Coordinates of C-alpha atoms in Angstrom, one line a residue:
M19 CA 94.7 138.4 -46.7
T20 CA 91.8 139.9 -48.6
V21 CA 90.2 137.5 -50.5
H22 CA 90.0 133.8 -49.4
T23 CA 88.9 130.7 -51.2
E24 CA 87.6 127.2 -50.4
L25 CA 86.3 123.8 -52.2
N26 CA 82.8 123.2 -51.4
G27 CA 81.4 119.9 -52.9
T28 CA 82.6 120.9 -57.0
T29 CA 82.0 124.8 -56.3
F30 CA 85.0 127.2 -56.1
V31 CA 83.8 129.8 -53.1
I32 CA 85.7 133.1 -53.5
T33 CA 84.9 135.2 -50.3
I34 CA 85.8 139.0 -50.1
D35 CA 87.2 140.0 -46.8
R36 CA 87.1 143.1 -46.1
P37 CA 84.4 143.8 -43.5
D38 CA 85.4 146.9 -42.3
L39 CA 84.9 148.3 -45.0
R40 CA 81.9 146.8 -46.4
N41 CA 84.4 144.7 -48.8
A42 CA 85.1 148.0 -50.6
I43 CA 88.1 146.8 -53.4
D44 CA 91.4 148.0 -54.0
L45 CA 94.2 146.8 -55.8
A46 CA 95.3 143.9 -53.6
T47 CA 91.6 142.4 -53.6
A48 CA 91.2 143.1 -57.1
E49 CA 94.7 141.1 -58.0
A50 CA 93.5 138.6 -55.5
I51 CA 90.1 137.8 -57.0
A52 CA 91.7 137.8 -60.3
E53 CA 93.8 135.0 -59.4
A54 CA 91.2 133.3 -57.8
L55 CA 88.9 132.7 -60.7
D56 CA 92.1 131.7 -62.5
D57 CA 92.7 129.1 -59.6
L58 CA 89.1 128.1 -60.5
D59 CA 88.7 127.6 -64.6
A60 CA 92.2 125.6 -64.0
R61 CA 91.0 123.4 -61.1
D62 CA 89.7 120.2 -62.6
D63 CA 87.8 119.6 -59.1
A64 CA 85.6 122.5 -59.5
V65 CA 82.8 122.6 -61.9
A66 CA 81.3 126.3 -61.1
G67 CA 81.8 129.3 -58.6
V68 CA 80.6 131.4 -55.9
I69 CA 81.9 134.7 -55.0
T70 CA 80.4 136.2 -52.1
G71 CA 81.5 139.2 -49.1
A72 CA 82.0 138.9 -45.7
G73 CA 80.6 140.3 -42.5
G74 CA 77.0 140.9 -44.0
T75 CA 77.9 142.8 -47.3
F76 CA 78.5 141.6 -50.4
C77 CA 80.9 144.6 -51.8
A78 CA 80.5 148.4 -51.7
G79 CA 82.2 149.3 -54.9
M80 CA 85.7 150.9 -55.1
D81 CA 87.4 151.6 -52.2
L82 CA 87.4 155.9 -52.1
K83 CA 90.2 156.0 -50.1
A84 CA 92.1 154.2 -52.6
F85 CA 91.1 155.8 -55.6
L86 CA 91.9 159.0 -53.8
A87 CA 95.4 157.9 -52.9
G88 CA 95.9 157.0 -56.9
E89 CA 95.0 153.6 -56.8
R90 CA 93.4 152.1 -59.5
P91 CA 91.8 148.6 -58.3
S92 CA 92.0 146.8 -61.9
V93 CA 94.0 143.9 -63.0
P94 CA 95.2 144.1 -66.7
G95 CA 92.8 142.0 -68.9
R96 CA 90.6 141.2 -66.1
G97 CA 89.1 144.7 -65.6
F98 CA 88.1 146.0 -61.7
A99 CA 88.2 144.0 -59.6
G100 CA 89.5 141.2 -61.4
I101 CA 86.6 139.9 -62.8
V102 CA 84.3 142.7 -65.0
R103 CA 85.9 142.6 -67.9
R104 CA 86.5 138.9 -68.1
P105 CA 84.6 136.9 -65.8
P106 CA 85.8 133.3 -65.5
A107 CA 84.9 130.5 -68.4
K108 CA 83.4 128.2 -65.9
P109 CA 79.6 128.8 -64.6
I110 CA 79.9 131.5 -61.2
V111 CA 76.9 132.9 -59.0
A112 CA 76.9 135.9 -56.7
A113 CA 75.6 135.3 -53.2
V114 CA 74.7 138.9 -52.2
E115 CA 73.8 140.2 -48.8
G116 CA 73.6 143.8 -47.8
Y117 CA 75.0 145.9 -50.3
A118 CA 75.7 145.4 -54.0
L119 CA 76.7 149.2 -55.0
G120 CA 78.8 150.9 -57.9
G121 CA 81.7 148.2 -58.3
G122 CA 79.8 145.9 -56.3
F123 CA 76.7 145.6 -58.5
E124 CA 79.3 145.5 -61.4
I125 CA 80.8 142.1 -60.1
A126 CA 77.1 140.7 -59.1
L127 CA 76.5 142.0 -63.3
A128 CA 79.6 140.2 -64.0
C129 CA 78.5 136.8 -62.7
D130 CA 76.2 134.3 -64.6
L131 CA 73.3 133.9 -62.0
V132 CA 72.6 135.9 -58.6
V133 CA 71.2 134.8 -55.2
A134 CA 70.4 137.6 -52.7
A135 CA 69.1 138.1 -49.0
E136 CA 65.8 139.8 -49.2
D137 CA 67.0 142.5 -47.2
A138 CA 69.8 143.1 -50.1
V139 CA 70.2 146.5 -51.9
F140 CA 71.9 146.8 -55.0
G141 CA 72.3 150.4 -57.2
L142 CA 74.9 151.8 -59.4
P143 CA 75.4 155.8 -57.1
E144 CA 78.4 156.6 -59.6
V145 CA 76.9 160.0 -61.0
T146 CA 75.9 160.8 -57.3
R147 CA 79.6 161.1 -56.5
G148 CA 80.6 162.7 -60.6
L149 CA 81.9 159.0 -61.6
V150 CA 80.7 156.7 -64.2
P151 CA 79.6 153.1 -64.2
A152 CA 82.5 152.1 -66.0
G153 CA 82.8 148.6 -64.9
G154 CA 80.1 147.0 -67.0
G155 CA 77.3 148.7 -65.1
L156 CA 76.7 150.7 -68.6
L157 CA 77.1 147.7 -70.4
R158 CA 75.3 144.5 -68.7
L159 CA 72.9 146.3 -66.6
P160 CA 70.7 147.6 -70.3
A161 CA 71.1 143.8 -71.2
K162 CA 69.9 142.2 -68.1
V163 CA 66.9 144.7 -67.4
P164 CA 64.5 146.5 -69.5
A165 CA 66.7 149.5 -71.2
N166 CA 64.2 152.4 -69.8
L167 CA 64.5 150.8 -66.1
A168 CA 68.4 150.4 -66.8
M169 CA 68.6 154.0 -67.6
E170 CA 66.5 155.7 -64.9
W171 CA 68.5 153.8 -62.2
I172 CA 71.6 154.6 -64.1
L173 CA 71.0 157.5 -64.4
T174 CA 69.5 158.5 -60.7
G175 CA 72.1 156.3 -58.5
A176 CA 68.8 154.7 -57.5
R177 CA 69.1 152.4 -54.8
I178 CA 67.5 149.2 -55.8
P179 CA 66.1 146.7 -53.2
A180 CA 66.6 142.8 -53.9
A181 CA 62.5 142.1 -54.4
T182 CA 62.2 144.6 -57.5
A183 CA 65.5 143.1 -58.7
H184 CA 64.0 139.6 -58.6
E185 CA 60.8 141.1 -60.6
V186 CA 62.7 142.0 -63.1
H187 CA 64.3 139.0 -63.8
L188 CA 68.2 140.5 -62.1
V189 CA 68.0 138.2 -59.5
N190 CA 67.6 134.5 -59.7
R191 CA 66.5 133.5 -56.0
L192 CA 65.6 135.2 -53.1
T193 CA 66.5 134.1 -49.7
A194 CA 65.9 134.8 -46.0
P195 CA 68.6 137.4 -45.1
G196 CA 71.7 135.7 -43.9
S197 CA 71.0 132.4 -46.1
A198 CA 71.9 134.1 -49.5
L199 CA 75.8 132.2 -49.7
A200 CA 73.7 128.6 -48.8
G201 CA 70.9 129.7 -51.7
A202 CA 74.1 130.2 -53.9
L203 CA 75.9 127.0 -53.0
E204 CA 72.4 125.0 -53.8
L205 CA 72.1 126.7 -57.1
A206 CA 75.9 125.7 -57.5
A207 CA 75.7 122.5 -56.7
A208 CA 72.9 121.8 -59.6
I209 CA 75.5 123.2 -62.2
G210 CA 78.1 121.0 -60.6
R211 CA 75.7 117.5 -60.8
N212 CA 76.4 118.3 -65.0
G213 CA 78.8 117.6 -67.2
P214 CA 81.6 120.2 -66.7
L215 CA 82.5 120.2 -70.4
A216 CA 78.6 120.8 -71.2
T217 CA 78.3 123.6 -68.8
R218 CA 81.3 125.5 -69.7
A219 CA 80.4 125.2 -73.5
C220 CA 76.9 126.6 -73.0
K221 CA 78.3 129.3 -70.7
Q222 CA 80.6 130.1 -73.7
V223 CA 77.8 129.8 -76.8
I224 CA 75.3 132.6 -74.7
A225 CA 78.5 135.1 -73.7
E226 CA 79.6 134.8 -77.5
S227 CA 76.4 134.7 -79.3
R228 CA 75.3 138.0 -78.9
D229 CA 77.6 139.4 -81.2
W230 CA 77.4 136.6 -83.8
P231 CA 75.5 137.4 -87.4
E232 CA 72.3 135.6 -87.0
A233 CA 72.8 133.6 -90.5
E234 CA 76.0 132.4 -88.5
F235 CA 74.6 131.5 -85.1
F236 CA 75.2 127.6 -86.5
D237 CA 77.9 128.1 -88.0
R238 CA 79.7 129.3 -85.1
Q239 CA 77.9 127.4 -82.3
A240 CA 78.9 124.2 -84.6
P241 CA 82.5 123.1 -83.5
L242 CA 81.7 124.0 -79.3
A243 CA 78.8 121.3 -79.4
E244 CA 80.8 118.9 -81.4
A245 CA 83.3 119.1 -79.2
V246 CA 81.6 118.2 -76.7
R247 CA 79.2 115.5 -77.9
S248 CA 82.3 113.9 -79.1
S249 CA 83.8 113.7 -75.6
E250 CA 84.6 110.9 -72.9
D251 CA 81.7 112.6 -70.7
A252 CA 78.7 112.8 -73.7
R253 CA 79.5 109.0 -73.7
E254 CA 79.4 108.3 -70.1
G255 CA 76.6 110.8 -70.0
A256 CA 74.3 108.6 -72.4
R257 CA 75.7 104.9 -71.0
A258 CA 74.6 106.4 -67.2
F259 CA 71.3 107.3 -68.8
V260 CA 70.7 103.9 -69.9
E261 CA 71.8 102.1 -67.1
R262 CA 69.6 104.1 -64.9
R263 CA 72.6 105.9 -62.6
S264 CA 74.1 108.7 -61.9
P265 CA 77.4 109.8 -64.2
Q266 CA 80.3 109.9 -63.2
W267 CA 82.5 112.9 -65.4
A268 CA 86.0 112.7 -66.7
G269 CA 85.8 116.3 -67.7
R270 CA 87.5 115.1 -70.7

């Protein structure tokens, strides 16, 4: 198997396991990631996810040998690596060690939060290979960093040190080398302590509202917020606050 999953508390951990190929993505791996993301969204015991790579590397992108053999590591409806076109509905954190290049960087960009080791390296080198970063790189990077900086990185294929990515807020947290997964689990656990319906709705509004006309913001947000406000979890949150105890979420 090229992808392994495990539940760590309320966090569903997805590990790309092709270390001999720097976790490059072929079709079988893309399909396995898509299946894991479906599992994440379907599980009642998981509030958030973490995606990482085995062997000290996050992901070096598309498996070019598989590409030359005619493979396209894309899943219908989900896109490259089973994630870039349709990320999970639940929050997901990228835990980046080593290289996150090309499609590997695009996987990280499709995540909601990024934790990276101090010696990690990001980049979209597609132009240096006569390709286009069409797995979300052209769309998401300019939305996450200043547009002129995104343009430079994309057109030059530059490699970006984790410290630089952190300075421009592309990376949420830096860790010591070898500790990115631990840092991501800590961040995901902080999310997991909160109401699962609320965290999922917050992610949905943030993601979808980018395309909403400003005049419709509150009208479009209202049904999503009201569904949470009228839930059993909302009442439990209020009771727990009044009773000075930790809430026991039911997810409904």
